[in-house]
Amino acid sequence: MSSLPVDFENEIRNMFLQEASDSLEELESQTLDLETSANPEIVEKIFRVMHTIKGSASGVGFKGLANLAHHAESLLVALRVGKRTNDALFMKAFFAALDHMNQYVAGLKASFDFSIDCTEVIALIAQAEHGEANLQTVVAILESAKDGDIIFDTQALNDFHRNETKANVAESPSDPQKKDGSETLSVGKESKTLTKGTASTKEDSVRVSAQKIDELMNLIGELVILQNMMLQNRHEVASKEMQVTFTQLNKLGNELQSLAMRLRLVPVQGTFQRMRKIARDAGNSVGKTIEFKTEGDSTELDRLVLEKLFDPLVHLIRNAVDHGIEENDERVAAGKSVQGSVTLSARYKGDKVLIKVIDDGKGIDPQKILASALKKGLVKGDPARFSNDECLEFLFMSGFSTREQVTSLSGRGVGMDVVRTSVRALGGEIKIESVVGKGSQFLVELPLTLAIIDGITVLCGKERFVIPASHVAHCVRPLEGDIKTVCGDGRVLKVREMTLPLLKMFDLIEMADSLKMGNLAMLIRGDEDEVSFAIEVDEILGRTQVVTKPLGRELTTVKGVSGAAILGDGKTALILDLPKQQKAQRASA
Amino acid sequence: MTEKHQTGNRVLVFHLGSEEYAIEVSRIREVIAFSESTRLPSVPQDVLGVINLRGQVITVVDARSRLRMAKQVPTGETVLLILDVNEIQIGLQVDAVSGVITFGDAELSETPKMDGQVASYVKQVIRRDKRLVLELCPEKLLGHLAINKKAA
């Protein structure tokens, strides 16, 4: 029984850390706004979030983090009361504080005992807060910081709270000033109402564990299966009324399922906001001013897709800033504004999401790319036979770089190929459009979710398999003369102008054969988009959206299977990854 | 304390042919009617495949082949025991279940001499009247699957 309070405490700590991550994300974006204008409303917003983090962190016993928040808060107070301005030193110190707090939160997520040395950042904050002249104060603050305790600068806090209404203070339950019935609650009511933008959106949302959503989806999936069965057998019921009810119930179930599916989706906003910081830092490190804009922040994507999209996006943004946007003098010479523009946008496109990274830089010259690719020996042949679009594609080849000099920012061009690989791993595709002198855009098309795929269900002997539609180029019914035997046991299929290896399904997936005819052939695409082989199947049962389920982690030897799907009759079918399996088999042969 | 002791001594007895086996009740999540598994490629021979249990994909192991007995065509009595092993649910296909028994330490006897590997799955042997029930240890029985690894 004694373990319960500890568990409870840990749960609270974990909850705090989750919230802190969100809050820090919010802070980062607001701080970027602060850089452009020290609008009192923004300062106030930032202060409130920071104050909540401080109070909660100290409440759950994360002293180091609370201390850091405290110092950042004091710095804000200095800004608020006009002692400081939002100059470069201020911004540097405040961003440093946020960076350290982010590190702290990440570290605490791994271990509650996590700690980092913050002496330097606290010194920087103190310097920014008190100005370089007041060394005495800086030293004093540093000394007290070492104890790891929080110092409440009540005077400064009072200065700050003077502008807040009573209601707003009362809203923050962790306010340490409130406990001792302090004077801050009653002072001054002259202020205008605070903007509650973020607060009100928070009230509208509930944090639910992904596992619960998965369970809900599982149950709804089962419900839909049962309803389908009922619908199919509805004629066994005499009552017309009941039959109509079945149909209605079925519709409702489908709606419920699509709603549950959307529960997994989160807006791209958070990720986009983090990109602002990336763009800003990238601009600073190469001495370019970047105007970073986002569009379609409320577009929603699967949380998992979004997480895996983070690194590719960072790469694209850095690339745009580093390679896309010209040097300042070049821009002026070209008649553009000195400030380069990078836009990150998201929108729905059918059942997919289209994300664009657009810059108004110098664009990509296809001929330059081609020349470079030829020089590096990445492509061979007559240069004239490549179209401009094909030339741009070379950017995605491994080890490609058009930049003469390697910069620390976006490296030496390894990366675009990695970006493509990551996007494809998510079931998406990336393309480039570019106009020399005008700018470039990278278009990333992604499925809304990894949980559902567009699959073709096939029958092979007694087994049903699901093959992702993206793997299938088309299906043919070979005539007798189309299949030729080569080298003894190998078979090839002649279809149109192509001659493709024709593989047996059960040989490919290394499963004991069950009776089959194999009168249909599916042409399967390989990694590089081109059709690479054909596979025999007995029958095509249909094309449907299926929910993919992982196989249990106890199964480690299964190959060529990416998961399982539950079909309309409630039975499972394996989802095959044939291109991968064929590659693996060829490599081991 | 007494409660724990009791659960430890309560087992679900099932049949494989004429032999009786058992697994601790607390390790069994549920018992479901037989459902045909979807075959999997490149798995140990005793892994029958996967089934859909209320939207969750569950691996099913054939107790007969695991214990080196001849396979048998499922009958109306064939059931799947859904076991909980290190938070992984695994189905164990058995011929039939006969019920739960509670036994005392006095009813335990020495493990009889058997084939080495199969003997290692046996936790203890329960003797009651003329019955001989072999209690199996789920971890050892399913030790050939990656059940001891933590989730990635």
XYZ file of C-alpha atoms in Angstrom:
741
model
C 0.000 0.000 0.000
C 2.863 2.341 0.761
C 3.788 2.439 -2.906
C 0.642 4.274 -3.879
C 1.664 7.839 -2.937
C 4.950 7.410 -4.838
C 3.125 6.244 -7.944
C 0.757 9.109 -7.601
C 3.583 11.573 -7.255
C 5.334 10.143 -10.287
C 2.146 10.376 -12.263
C 1.827 14.019 -11.348
C 5.427 14.576 -12.322
C 4.885 12.952 -15.692
C 1.789 15.020 -16.225
C 3.730 18.129 -15.394
C 6.508 17.227 -17.843
C 4.024 16.682 -20.650
C 2.394 19.998 -19.976
C 5.756 21.694 -19.640
C 6.759 20.502 -23.120
C 3.615 22.056 -24.550
C 4.114 25.239 -22.573
C 7.713 25.573 -23.701
C 6.659 25.134 -27.294
C 4.138 27.895 -26.816
C 6.749 30.050 -25.095
C 9.194 29.582 -27.925
C 6.763 30.868 -30.493
C 5.667 33.772 -28.331
C 9.268 34.681 -27.638
C 9.854 34.882 -31.355
C 7.000 37.393 -31.464
C 8.627 39.214 -28.595
C 11.748 39.646 -30.627
C 9.868 41.712 -33.172
C 7.857 43.730 -30.679
C 7.850 44.091 -26.914
C 4.071 44.281 -26.905
C 2.926 44.256 -23.242
C 0.284 41.658 -24.070
C 2.899 39.234 -25.337
C 5.141 39.895 -22.361
C 2.255 39.233 -20.071
C 1.382 35.996 -21.813
C 4.945 34.768 -21.629
C 5.173 35.757 -18.009
C 2.069 33.834 -17.082
C 3.215 30.649 -18.783
C 6.670 30.934 -17.274
C 5.183 31.587 -13.880
C 3.000 28.506 -14.087
C 5.966 26.360 -15.066
C 7.925 27.728 -12.141
C 5.158 27.098 -9.652
C 4.354 23.614 -10.887
C 7.993 22.584 -11.244
C 8.674 23.587 -7.696
C 5.467 21.900 -6.593
C 6.537 18.529 -7.974
C 10.064 18.925 -6.670
C 12.022 19.796 -9.821
C 14.043 22.489 -8.099
C 16.637 23.055 -10.801
C 14.002 23.626 -13.450
C 11.964 25.850 -11.154
C 15.044 27.877 -10.413
C 15.746 28.383 -14.083
C 12.142 29.427 -14.665
C 12.455 31.801 -11.777
C 15.437 33.559 -13.309
C 13.780 33.751 -16.697
C 10.748 35.205 -14.979
C 12.806 37.883 -13.232
C 14.269 38.801 -16.582
C 10.757 39.261 -17.928
C 9.855 41.414 -14.980
C 12.805 43.649 -15.799
C 11.428 43.993 -19.310
C 7.908 44.559 -18.066
C 8.818 47.371 -15.722
C 10.956 49.031 -18.359
C 14.301 48.336 -16.742
C 15.346 46.425 -19.839
C 14.447 46.369 -23.506
C 14.079 43.421 -25.841
C 17.557 43.966 -27.239
C 19.905 41.310 -28.570
C 21.350 40.520 -25.134
C 17.906 40.118 -23.656
C 16.767 37.820 -26.442
C 19.937 35.787 -26.302
C 19.579 35.276 -22.566
C 15.917 34.438 -22.779
C 16.356 31.979 -25.622
C 19.244 30.393 -23.741
C 16.934 29.992 -20.764
C 14.284 28.329 -22.953
C 16.853 26.022 -24.525
C 18.049 24.935 -21.102
C 14.524 24.451 -19.864
C 13.809 22.282 -22.899
C 16.882 20.214 -22.135
C 15.792 19.975 -18.547
C 12.330 18.751 -19.418
C 13.695 16.239 -21.923
C 16.171 14.989 -19.343
C 13.578 14.775 -16.570
C 11.359 12.724 -18.837
C 14.112 10.123 -18.919
C 14.980 10.344 -15.228
C 13.527 12.370 -12.383
C 17.040 12.830 -11.019
C 18.206 14.620 -14.133
C 20.175 17.769 -13.631
C 22.271 20.084 -15.771
C 24.667 22.837 -14.880
C 22.851 26.113 -15.390
C 25.428 28.439 -13.882
C 26.359 29.882 -17.231
C 22.866 30.517 -18.448
C 21.858 32.012 -15.118
C 24.875 34.297 -15.307
C 23.815 35.303 -18.784
C 20.294 36.019 -17.574
C 21.579 38.013 -14.647
C 23.794 39.963 -16.989
C 20.878 40.698 -19.273
C 18.659 41.589 -16.358
C 20.958 43.891 -14.465
C 23.215 45.151 -17.205
C 26.928 44.543 -17.232
C 27.637 47.356 -14.784
C 25.960 45.729 -11.843
C 28.392 42.885 -11.353
C 27.755 42.746 -7.637
C 24.159 41.691 -8.143
C 25.134 39.125 -10.740
C 27.567 37.507 -8.359
C 25.022 37.527 -5.554
C 22.418 35.880 -7.752
C 24.875 33.298 -8.936
C 25.708 32.350 -5.377
C 22.150 31.919 -4.360
C 21.526 29.981 -7.563
C 24.004 27.377 -6.458
C 21.815 26.386 -3.552
C 19.203 25.323 -6.046
C 16.495 27.131 -4.140
C 14.036 29.531 -5.590
C 14.353 33.100 -4.665
C 11.167 35.044 -4.897
C 11.833 38.565 -5.870
C 8.596 39.793 -4.338
C 9.112 43.387 -5.267
C 9.521 42.538 -8.920
C 6.562 40.211 -8.807
C 4.420 42.883 -7.293
C 5.455 45.257 -10.006
C 4.291 42.734 -12.461
C 1.056 41.747 -10.889
C -0.011 45.322 -10.536
C -1.207 45.047 -14.068
C -3.235 41.913 -13.616
C -6.781 41.577 -12.529
C -7.680 39.560 -9.511
C -9.454 36.949 -11.576
C -6.447 36.292 -13.698
C -4.207 35.748 -10.736
C -6.693 33.439 -9.145
C -6.731 31.371 -12.321
C -3.220 30.217 -11.686
C -3.534 27.733 -8.830
C 0.179 27.273 -8.411
C 0.791 30.916 -7.749
C 3.077 30.854 -4.740
C 2.099 34.370 -3.791
C -1.467 33.375 -3.246
C -0.839 31.028 -0.354
C 0.281 33.664 2.088
C -2.665 35.851 1.199
C -0.295 38.312 -0.276
C -0.932 41.825 -1.351
C -0.457 40.997 -5.005
C -4.004 39.810 -5.243
C -5.562 43.074 -4.374
C -3.384 45.622 -6.077
C -4.595 47.615 -8.990
C -7.462 46.709 -11.265
C -6.882 49.326 -13.860
C -5.589 46.896 -16.417
C -7.410 45.697 -19.471
C -8.475 42.084 -19.721
C -5.721 39.775 -20.723
C -5.825 38.053 -24.038
C -6.938 34.577 -23.276
C -6.338 33.063 -26.690
C -4.231 30.145 -25.598
C -6.037 29.658 -22.331
C -9.385 29.214 -23.987
C -8.137 26.751 -26.604
C -6.615 24.691 -23.814
C -9.973 24.485 -22.078
C -11.475 22.949 -25.182
C -9.098 20.028 -25.305
C -8.545 16.993 -23.172
C -5.366 14.983 -22.979
C -6.056 11.313 -23.655
C -3.449 8.589 -23.859
C -2.864 7.220 -27.358
C -3.435 3.748 -25.973
C -6.989 4.561 -24.950
C -7.699 5.897 -28.414
C -6.296 2.716 -29.929
C -8.532 0.633 -27.676
C -11.519 2.716 -28.671
C -10.644 2.279 -32.324
C -10.292 -1.470 -31.862
C -13.724 -1.726 -30.330
C -15.362 0.470 -32.928
C -13.652 -1.601 -35.623
C -15.248 -4.726 -34.172
C -18.590 -3.013 -33.975
C -18.394 -2.124 -37.646
C -17.528 -5.717 -38.536
C -20.552 -7.028 -36.661
C -22.722 -4.413 -38.305
C -21.451 -5.423 -41.720
C -22.402 -9.006 -40.980
C -25.821 -7.894 -39.879
C -26.212 -5.831 -43.008
C -25.241 -8.728 -45.233
C -27.747 -11.019 -43.559
C -30.476 -8.453 -43.219
C -32.747 -10.280 -45.654
C -33.059 -13.131 -43.192
C -35.089 -10.775 -41.064
C -38.638 -10.429 -42.298
C -39.363 -7.014 -40.855
C -38.662 -4.226 -43.353
C -38.315 -1.857 -40.450
C -35.501 -3.875 -38.931
C -33.732 -3.978 -42.266
C -33.836 -0.204 -42.495
C -32.552 0.005 -38.951
C -29.586 -2.200 -39.861
C -28.711 0.105 -42.717
C -28.932 3.163 -40.518
C -26.904 1.521 -37.790
C -24.263 0.666 -40.315
C -23.993 4.242 -41.494
C -23.704 5.420 -37.937
C -20.990 2.881 -37.227
C -18.964 4.004 -40.216
C -19.265 7.595 -39.127
C -18.205 6.654 -35.632
C -15.179 4.890 -37.033
C -14.031 7.822 -39.091
C -14.500 10.091 -36.092
C -12.419 7.786 -33.906
C -9.778 7.791 -36.599
C -9.598 11.556 -36.469
C -8.935 11.404 -32.719
C -5.423 10.284 -33.523
C -4.756 13.380 -35.550
C -3.099 16.476 -34.142
C -2.684 19.920 -35.723
C 0.642 20.649 -37.367
C 0.768 23.904 -35.414
C 3.156 22.752 -32.697
C 5.672 21.396 -35.174
C 5.349 24.471 -37.375
C 6.019 26.716 -34.418
C 9.191 24.866 -33.608
C 10.263 25.383 -37.203
C 10.116 29.146 -36.684
C 12.903 28.856 -34.192
C 14.877 26.609 -36.539
C 14.516 29.134 -39.363
C 15.509 31.994 -37.109
C 18.585 30.213 -35.758
C 19.566 29.107 -39.252
C 19.240 32.667 -40.530
C 21.322 34.031 -37.663
C 24.113 31.544 -38.167
C 24.585 32.479 -41.823
C 23.880 36.188 -41.381
C 20.585 36.310 -43.284
C 17.351 37.867 -42.091
C 14.517 35.507 -42.683
C 10.831 36.237 -42.633
C 9.264 32.934 -41.701
C 5.576 32.414 -42.366
C 3.314 29.473 -41.738
C -0.010 28.674 -43.378
C -2.608 26.072 -42.551
C -1.442 25.559 -38.963
C -4.686 23.853 -38.051
C -4.261 21.081 -40.637
C -4.238 17.774 -38.811
C -1.966 14.786 -39.217
C -1.338 11.571 -37.338
C 0.852 12.239 -34.318
C 3.290 9.558 -35.442
C 3.565 10.945 -38.963
C 4.168 14.386 -37.525
C 6.881 13.142 -35.190
C 8.704 11.404 -37.984
C 8.329 14.415 -40.220
C 10.234 16.638 -37.818
C 13.782 15.886 -38.971
C 13.006 16.040 -42.694
C 11.290 19.412 -42.161
C 14.241 20.787 -40.213
C 16.439 19.759 -43.094
C 14.233 21.403 -45.706
C 13.946 24.639 -43.731
C 17.696 24.842 -43.136
C 18.282 24.078 -46.775
C 15.923 26.848 -47.827
C 17.681 29.342 -45.567
C 21.189 28.226 -46.394
C 21.000 27.267 -50.079
C 17.742 28.816 -51.230
C 17.891 32.375 -49.920
C 20.680 34.446 -51.487
C 23.275 36.455 -49.609
C 21.992 39.921 -48.662
C 23.907 41.788 -51.399
C 22.803 39.297 -54.049
C 19.195 39.892 -53.077
C 19.563 43.646 -53.327
C 21.282 43.280 -56.710
C 18.400 41.126 -57.911
C 15.924 43.784 -56.846
C 14.484 41.734 -53.978
C 13.980 42.831 -50.405
C 16.944 42.052 -48.176
C 14.739 39.946 -45.980
C 14.391 36.452 -47.428
C 11.045 34.757 -47.115
C 10.524 31.123 -46.161
C 6.973 29.807 -45.961
C 5.867 26.532 -44.452
C 2.344 25.595 -45.415
C 0.017 22.651 -44.958
C -3.308 21.804 -46.544
C -5.508 18.826 -47.241
C -5.410 17.268 -50.669
C -8.026 14.554 -50.836
C -7.182 12.038 -48.140
C -3.628 13.323 -48.034
C -1.855 16.317 -46.599
C 0.357 18.508 -48.737
C 3.156 20.299 -46.939
C 5.191 22.903 -48.792
C 8.441 24.607 -47.932
C 8.641 27.673 -50.153
C 11.497 30.159 -50.417
C 11.841 33.263 -52.549
C 15.528 32.691 -53.117
C 17.573 32.103 -56.192
C 15.901 28.914 -57.315
C 17.646 25.805 -58.548
C 19.210 25.764 -61.987
C 18.545 22.338 -63.544
C 21.563 22.635 -65.832
C 23.834 23.264 -62.867
C 22.423 20.193 -61.154
C 22.924 18.149 -64.292
C 26.500 19.356 -64.749
C 27.244 18.531 -61.155
C 25.653 15.106 -61.385
C 27.614 14.296 -64.545
C 30.847 15.536 -62.989
C 30.325 13.345 -59.948
C 29.539 10.382 -62.144
C 26.115 9.994 -60.550
C 24.455 9.947 -63.979
C 25.754 8.965 -67.354
C 24.728 9.475 -70.943
C 23.733 12.279 -73.240
C 23.031 15.406 -71.149
C 20.412 16.529 -73.648
C 18.104 13.634 -72.901
C 17.303 14.816 -69.367
C 14.344 17.112 -68.903
C 14.539 19.918 -66.362
C 12.309 18.004 -63.969
C 14.518 14.959 -64.235
C 17.571 17.098 -63.491
C 15.977 18.408 -60.278
C 15.386 14.803 -59.239
C 19.162 14.299 -59.114
C 19.133 16.408 -55.949
C 17.705 13.406 -54.161
C 20.594 11.166 -55.141
C 22.855 10.059 -52.358
C 25.927 12.244 -51.856
C 24.797 15.146 -53.997
C 25.705 18.783 -53.371
C 25.647 21.851 -55.586
C 27.201 24.092 -53.027
C 30.872 24.653 -53.697
C 31.580 25.182 -50.052
C 30.349 22.953 -47.310
C 28.610 24.889 -44.553
C 28.062 23.772 -41.021
C 24.375 24.441 -41.410
C 23.129 22.098 -44.048
C 26.199 20.003 -44.472
C 27.428 18.636 -47.714
C 24.256 17.562 -49.399
C 23.914 14.172 -47.837
C 20.462 14.573 -46.571
C 18.140 15.229 -49.468
C 18.260 11.520 -50.181
C 17.657 10.862 -46.504
C 14.723 13.283 -46.565
C 13.194 11.372 -49.468
C 13.743 8.047 -47.724
C 12.065 9.300 -44.531
C 9.122 10.751 -46.439
C 8.685 7.524 -48.381
C 8.882 5.484 -45.210
C 5.795 7.428 -44.136
C 4.063 6.450 -47.345
C 4.568 9.924 -48.799
C 6.358 11.527 -51.696
C 8.517 14.615 -52.142
C 8.927 16.777 -55.244
C 10.715 19.990 -56.149
C 9.432 22.870 -58.184
C 11.781 25.706 -58.883
C 12.078 28.827 -61.012
C 15.556 30.266 -61.387
C 15.715 33.699 -59.787
C 12.269 33.370 -58.212
C 12.648 30.617 -55.642
C 11.953 26.966 -54.976
C 9.308 24.894 -53.325
C 9.564 21.449 -51.863
C 6.260 19.619 -51.892
C 5.769 16.825 -49.420
C 2.639 14.742 -49.808
C 1.753 12.549 -46.862
C -1.047 10.211 -45.846
C -3.182 11.561 -42.992
C -2.328 8.611 -40.866
C -0.146 5.537 -40.753
C -2.978 3.584 -39.219
C -4.903 3.189 -42.453
C -3.602 2.102 -45.801
C -5.192 1.749 -49.174
C -4.859 -1.969 -49.728
C -5.664 -4.548 -52.369
C -6.898 -7.813 -50.901
C -5.822 -10.860 -52.879
C -6.474 -14.549 -52.585
C -3.603 -17.008 -52.922
C -4.700 -20.562 -52.354
C -6.545 -20.501 -49.059
C -4.844 -17.361 -47.795
C -5.897 -13.784 -48.124
C -3.238 -11.101 -48.175
C -3.388 -7.332 -48.285
C -0.938 -5.606 -50.622
C -0.576 -1.817 -50.235
C -2.030 -0.220 -53.370
C 1.038 2.002 -53.617
C 3.128 -1.096 -54.327
C 0.985 -2.238 -57.224
C 1.489 -0.776 -60.686
C -1.276 -2.826 -62.300
C -2.660 -6.311 -62.706
C -2.615 -8.418 -65.824
C -4.063 -11.764 -66.853
C -1.141 -13.371 -68.700
C -1.807 -15.399 -71.842
C -0.018 -18.650 -72.401
C 2.808 -17.278 -74.499
C 3.573 -14.420 -72.108
C 5.379 -16.568 -69.580
C 8.808 -17.928 -70.485
C 11.135 -20.128 -68.533
C 14.712 -18.931 -68.285
C 17.824 -20.602 -66.884
C 15.946 -23.748 -65.928
C 13.600 -22.705 -63.158
C 13.367 -18.928 -63.382
C 10.294 -17.551 -65.108
C 9.735 -14.229 -66.770
C 6.577 -12.467 -67.768
C 6.421 -10.385 -70.920
C 4.026 -7.533 -70.509
C 3.954 -4.515 -72.816
C 7.615 -3.748 -73.541
C 8.811 -5.117 -70.229
C 10.194 -8.484 -69.289
C 9.819 -9.032 -65.573
C 10.741 -11.837 -63.228
C 7.548 -13.691 -62.334
C 7.634 -14.834 -58.726
C 5.514 -17.291 -56.810
C 3.861 -15.702 -53.796
C 4.630 -18.476 -51.360
C 8.245 -18.734 -52.477
C 8.678 -15.025 -52.023
C 7.246 -14.822 -48.548
C 8.800 -18.150 -47.608
C 5.625 -19.817 -46.498
C 4.473 -23.365 -47.081
C 2.497 -23.383 -50.316
C -1.222 -23.855 -50.268
C -3.084 -24.885 -53.397
C -3.213 -22.190 -56.020
C -3.728 -21.554 -59.692
C -1.946 -18.255 -60.090
C -3.828 -17.019 -63.126
C -3.367 -13.343 -62.346
C -0.154 -11.413 -62.149
C 0.335 -8.238 -60.161
C 3.118 -5.936 -61.222
C 4.934 -4.697 -58.162
C 6.833 -1.460 -57.894
C 10.271 -1.403 -56.336
C 11.828 1.344 -54.262
C 12.715 3.547 -57.202
C 9.173 3.664 -58.465
C 9.772 1.489 -61.503
C 8.041 -1.837 -61.864
C 10.537 -4.410 -60.707
C 8.789 -7.774 -60.683
C 5.485 -9.559 -61.045
C 3.817 -11.853 -58.566
C 1.232 -14.564 -59.158
C -2.057 -14.409 -57.311
C -5.280 -16.373 -57.670
C -7.872 -13.708 -57.320
C -8.291 -10.052 -56.495
C -10.940 -9.658 -53.828
C -11.150 -5.902 -53.735
C -9.535 -2.628 -52.879
C -10.292 -1.130 -49.470
C -8.975 1.140 -46.783
C -7.687 -1.147 -44.064
C -6.569 -0.380 -40.549
C -3.059 -1.690 -40.037
C -2.270 -3.469 -36.799
C 1.189 -4.383 -35.659
C 2.089 -8.013 -35.103
C 3.006 -8.840 -31.528
C 6.553 -8.013 -30.525
C 7.036 -11.661 -29.539
C 7.322 -12.465 -33.240
C 10.798 -11.572 -34.374
C 11.369 -13.928 -37.271
C 8.464 -12.920 -39.517
C 9.706 -11.419 -42.776
C 7.990 -9.595 -45.596
C 5.002 -8.703 -43.425
C 4.417 -5.132 -42.307
C 1.399 -5.847 -40.124
C -2.022 -7.365 -40.088
C -5.380 -6.056 -41.194
C -8.787 -7.048 -39.946
C -11.033 -7.709 -42.901
C -14.749 -7.171 -43.211
C -15.567 -10.631 -41.852
C -13.513 -10.084 -38.697
C -10.665 -12.350 -39.783
C -7.077 -11.194 -39.952
C -5.028 -10.989 -43.140
C -1.326 -10.243 -43.402
C -0.225 -6.993 -44.982
C 2.727 -7.815 -47.201
C 5.713 -5.661 -47.979
C 6.708 -7.421 -51.189
C 9.310 -4.945 -52.518
C 11.232 -5.119 -49.270
C 11.001 -8.885 -49.104
C 12.152 -9.305 -52.691
C 15.123 -7.042 -52.054
C 16.036 -8.951 -48.889
C 15.713 -12.273 -50.659
C 17.853 -11.143 -53.558
C 20.487 -9.804 -51.204
C 20.729 -13.091 -49.346
C 20.731 -15.238 -52.497
C -0.790 -13.149 2.247
C -3.347 -15.930 2.437
C -5.045 -14.582 -0.635
C -1.865 -14.739 -2.648
C -1.235 -18.262 -1.514
C -4.640 -19.275 -2.728
C -4.301 -17.850 -6.211
C -0.952 -19.558 -6.556
C -2.657 -22.850 -5.956
C -5.540 -22.361 -8.321
C -5.021 -23.690 -11.775
C -7.070 -24.098 -14.931
C -6.880 -27.691 -16.106
C -6.922 -28.504 -19.836
C -6.578 -31.598 -21.952
C -4.222 -32.589 -24.679
C -5.372 -36.025 -25.790
C -5.706 -38.100 -22.632
C -3.163 -36.033 -20.705
C -4.039 -33.292 -18.252
C -2.137 -30.031 -18.021
C -2.735 -26.838 -16.090
C -1.756 -23.186 -15.948
C -2.088 -20.860 -12.974
C -5.460 -19.119 -13.118
C -3.984 -15.673 -12.558
C -2.003 -16.006 -15.787
C -5.050 -16.624 -17.933
C -6.827 -13.568 -19.163
C -9.701 -15.341 -20.808
C -10.728 -18.515 -22.571
C -12.235 -18.085 -26.020
C -13.803 -20.424 -28.539
C -11.552 -21.794 -31.258
C -10.973 -19.429 -34.148
C -8.936 -20.315 -37.199
C -5.556 -18.557 -37.169
C -4.126 -16.710 -40.127
C -0.862 -18.415 -41.033
C 2.432 -16.536 -40.723
C 5.611 -17.008 -42.741
C 8.966 -17.873 -41.134
C 7.778 -18.691 -37.642
C 8.470 -21.677 -35.361
C 6.372 -24.687 -36.307
C 4.190 -24.497 -33.228
C 3.085 -20.933 -33.980
C -0.280 -21.361 -35.682
C -0.600 -17.744 -36.717
C -2.587 -14.720 -35.594
C -6.209 -14.082 -34.720
C -8.314 -10.986 -34.171
C -9.382 -10.628 -30.563
C -11.636 -7.590 -30.347
C -9.478 -5.619 -32.716
C -6.170 -6.746 -31.332
C -3.917 -9.062 -33.310
C -2.839 -11.984 -31.132
C -0.315 -14.719 -31.817
C -1.564 -18.274 -31.292
C 0.664 -21.195 -30.297
C -0.403 -24.824 -30.623
C 0.070 -26.522 -27.255
C 0.195 -29.962 -28.911
C 3.131 -29.194 -31.189
C 4.836 -27.260 -28.422
C 4.711 -30.407 -26.285
C 5.750 -32.594 -29.207
C 2.440 -34.307 -29.674
C 0.800 -35.038 -32.989
C -1.338 -32.207 -34.354
C -5.059 -32.667 -34.245
C -7.900 -31.208 -36.261
C -9.823 -28.750 -34.058
C -13.087 -30.031 -32.615
C -16.016 -28.258 -31.045
C -14.196 -28.485 -27.746
C -10.982 -26.868 -28.919
C -10.390 -23.536 -27.155
C -7.798 -20.811 -26.979
C -6.416 -19.775 -23.607
C -5.376 -16.136 -23.761
C -2.308 -15.904 -21.545
C -0.708 -12.809 -20.144
C 3.066 -13.118 -20.380
C 5.074 -9.996 -19.574
C 2.181 -7.833 -20.738
C 2.026 -9.656 -24.056
C -1.114 -11.624 -24.781
C -0.596 -14.960 -26.440
C -3.190 -17.547 -27.366
C -2.554 -21.182 -26.515
C -4.648 -23.645 -28.479
C -5.654 -26.677 -26.397
C -8.009 -29.640 -26.970
C -10.454 -28.800 -24.172
C -10.672 -27.290 -20.707
C -12.023 -29.279 -17.792
C -12.173 -26.679 -15.037
C -10.364 -24.985 -12.197
C -8.885 -26.894 -9.288
C -7.510 -25.634 -6.012
C -4.861 -27.815 -4.459
C -2.725 -27.955 -1.317
C 1.017 -28.478 -1.046
C 0.366 -32.065 0.040
C -0.955 -32.857 -3.390
C 2.287 -31.932 -5.140
C 4.595 -34.715 -6.216
C 7.940 -35.072 -7.885
C 8.243 -34.397 -11.593
C 8.297 -37.744 -13.398
C 11.129 -38.453 -15.828
C 10.311 -37.045 -19.248
C 11.860 -35.732 -22.408
C 14.364 -33.024 -21.383
C 12.896 -30.027 -23.133
C 9.254 -30.679 -22.394
C 10.159 -31.375 -18.753
C 11.614 -27.888 -18.505
C 8.156 -26.372 -19.142
C 6.678 -28.152 -16.135
C 6.448 -26.055 -12.996
C 5.093 -28.733 -10.722
C 3.052 -31.933 -10.737
C -0.301 -32.163 -9.019
C -1.618 -35.560 -7.969
C -5.237 -35.922 -7.003
C -6.838 -39.335 -6.626
C -5.722 -41.065 -9.773
C -5.258 -37.910 -11.813
C -1.872 -36.540 -12.735
C -1.870 -32.876 -13.743
C 1.258 -31.172 -15.049
C 1.272 -27.478 -14.269
C 3.132 -25.539 -16.952
C 5.098 -22.341 -16.568
C 3.961 -19.890 -19.305
C 7.349 -18.108 -19.535
C 9.173 -21.361 -20.112
C 6.534 -22.840 -22.380
C 6.620 -19.781 -24.634
C 10.300 -19.031 -24.086
C 11.059 -19.534 -27.779
C 9.171 -16.319 -28.561
C 10.622 -12.931 -27.722
C 8.412 -12.549 -24.683
C 11.045 -11.322 -22.292
C 12.069 -8.260 -24.256
C 10.719 -4.898 -23.267
C 8.787 -2.906 -25.811
C 11.026 -0.850 -28.061
